[in-house]
Coordinates of C-alpha atoms in Angstrom, one line a residue:
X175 CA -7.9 209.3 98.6
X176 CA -7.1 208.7 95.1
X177 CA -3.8 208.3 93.8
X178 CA -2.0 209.5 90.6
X179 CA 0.7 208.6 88.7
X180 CA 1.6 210.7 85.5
X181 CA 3.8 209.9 82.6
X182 CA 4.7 210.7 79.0
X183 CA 7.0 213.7 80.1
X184 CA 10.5 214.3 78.1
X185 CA 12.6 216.6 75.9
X186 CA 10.9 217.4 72.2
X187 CA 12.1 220.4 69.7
X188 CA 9.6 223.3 69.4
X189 CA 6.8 222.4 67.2
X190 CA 6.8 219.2 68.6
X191 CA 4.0 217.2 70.4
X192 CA 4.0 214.9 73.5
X193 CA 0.8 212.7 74.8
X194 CA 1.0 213.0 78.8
X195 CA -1.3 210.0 80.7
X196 CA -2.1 210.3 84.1
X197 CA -3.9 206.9 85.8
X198 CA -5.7 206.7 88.5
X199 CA -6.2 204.2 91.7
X200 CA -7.9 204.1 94.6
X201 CA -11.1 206.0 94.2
X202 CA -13.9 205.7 91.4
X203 CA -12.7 207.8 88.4
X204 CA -15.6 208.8 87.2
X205 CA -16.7 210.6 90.6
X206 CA -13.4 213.1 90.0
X207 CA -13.1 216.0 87.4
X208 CA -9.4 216.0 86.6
X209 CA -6.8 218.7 85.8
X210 CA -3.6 219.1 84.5
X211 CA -1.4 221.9 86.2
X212 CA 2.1 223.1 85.7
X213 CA 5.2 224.6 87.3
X214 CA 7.7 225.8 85.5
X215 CA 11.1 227.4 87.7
X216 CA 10.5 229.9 90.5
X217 CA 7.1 230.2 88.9
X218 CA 3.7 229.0 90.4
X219 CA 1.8 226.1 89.7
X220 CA -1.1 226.8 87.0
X221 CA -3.9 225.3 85.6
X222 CA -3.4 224.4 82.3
X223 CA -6.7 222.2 81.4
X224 CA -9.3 220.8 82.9
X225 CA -12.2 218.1 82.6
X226 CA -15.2 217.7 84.5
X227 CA -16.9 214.7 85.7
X228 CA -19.0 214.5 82.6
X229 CA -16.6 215.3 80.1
X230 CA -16.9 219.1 79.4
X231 CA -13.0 220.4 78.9
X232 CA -11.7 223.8 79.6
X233 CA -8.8 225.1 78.7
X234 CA -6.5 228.1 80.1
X235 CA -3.2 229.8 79.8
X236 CA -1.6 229.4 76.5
X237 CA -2.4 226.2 75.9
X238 CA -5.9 226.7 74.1
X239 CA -5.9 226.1 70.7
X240 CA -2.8 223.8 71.0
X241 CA -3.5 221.0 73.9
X242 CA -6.3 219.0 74.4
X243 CA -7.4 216.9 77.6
X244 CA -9.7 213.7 77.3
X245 CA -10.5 211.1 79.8
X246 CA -11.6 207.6 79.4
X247 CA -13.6 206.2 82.4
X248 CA -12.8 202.4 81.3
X249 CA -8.7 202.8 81.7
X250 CA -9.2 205.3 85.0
X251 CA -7.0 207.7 82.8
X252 CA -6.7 211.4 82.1
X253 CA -4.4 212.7 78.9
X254 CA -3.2 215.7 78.2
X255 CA -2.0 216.3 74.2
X256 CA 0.2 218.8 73.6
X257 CA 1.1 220.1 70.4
X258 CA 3.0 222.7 68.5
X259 CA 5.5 223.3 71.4
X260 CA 6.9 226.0 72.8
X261 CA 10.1 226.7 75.0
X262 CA 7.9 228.3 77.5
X263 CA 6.0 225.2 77.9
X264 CA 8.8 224.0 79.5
X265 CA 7.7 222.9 83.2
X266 CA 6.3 220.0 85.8
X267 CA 3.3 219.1 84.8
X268 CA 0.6 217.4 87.3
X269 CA -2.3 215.8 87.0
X270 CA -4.6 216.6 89.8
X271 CA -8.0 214.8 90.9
X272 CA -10.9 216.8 93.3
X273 CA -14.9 215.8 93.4
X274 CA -15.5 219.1 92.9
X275 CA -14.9 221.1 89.8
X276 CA -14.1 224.3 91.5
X277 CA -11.8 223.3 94.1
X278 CA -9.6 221.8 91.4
X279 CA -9.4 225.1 89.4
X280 CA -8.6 226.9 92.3
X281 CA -4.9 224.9 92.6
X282 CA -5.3 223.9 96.2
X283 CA -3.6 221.0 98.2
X284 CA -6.7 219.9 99.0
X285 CA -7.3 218.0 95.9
X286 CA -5.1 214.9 94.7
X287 CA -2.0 215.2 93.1
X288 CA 0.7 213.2 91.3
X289 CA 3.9 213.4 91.0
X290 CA 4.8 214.9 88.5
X291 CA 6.5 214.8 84.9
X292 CA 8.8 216.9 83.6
X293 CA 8.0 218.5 80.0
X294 CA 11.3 220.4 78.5
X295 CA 11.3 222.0 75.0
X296 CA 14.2 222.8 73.4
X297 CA 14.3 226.2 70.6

């Protein structure tokens, strides 16, 4: 299965940006649609954005308008841009990988997940 290691996580002021990466190994990139989920305390893990094989982006929760995913194929690597911050963006975010679009939107452990990176935002 593939694997997934995320970064670009940290503390930024509201209003502020951050550029999360997520790289992939182990499995052909381009067969996965990627996704990036978070968990913020005592809360569930959500979908915040997601990309499909092909490229199409879609985006959920709060986050439209003010993140954008990408993916580039050559560097087996998923981003997640986040701007215009909030305090309840504060979470764990995750980049998850799954052949199949649907089964990644529906949050399951079936699909491949990293570790995770931590996103606080201070008011």
């Amino acid at each position: 299965q593939v694997q997934l290691v995320e970064s670009g996580g940290g503390l930024v002021q509201a209003g502020g940006s951050l550029s999360l990466s997520c790289v992939a190994s182990g499995g052909t990139f381009s067969d996965y649609a990627m996704g990036w989920f978070r968990q913020g305390p005592g809360e569930d893990r959500k979908l915040v954005a997601g990309i499909s094989r092909d490229g199409r982006s879609q985006y959920y929760t709060s986050s439209k308008g003010r993140f954008a995913i990408s993916r580039d194929n050559a560097k087996n690597t998923v981003y997640l841009q986040m701007n215009s911050l909030k305090s309840e963006d504060t979470a764990v975010y995750y980049c998850a990988a799954d052949s199949d679009y649907r089964t990644l939107v529906s949050v399951t452990a079936r699909s491949a997940w990293g570790q995770g990176t931590q996103v606080t935002v201070s008011s």
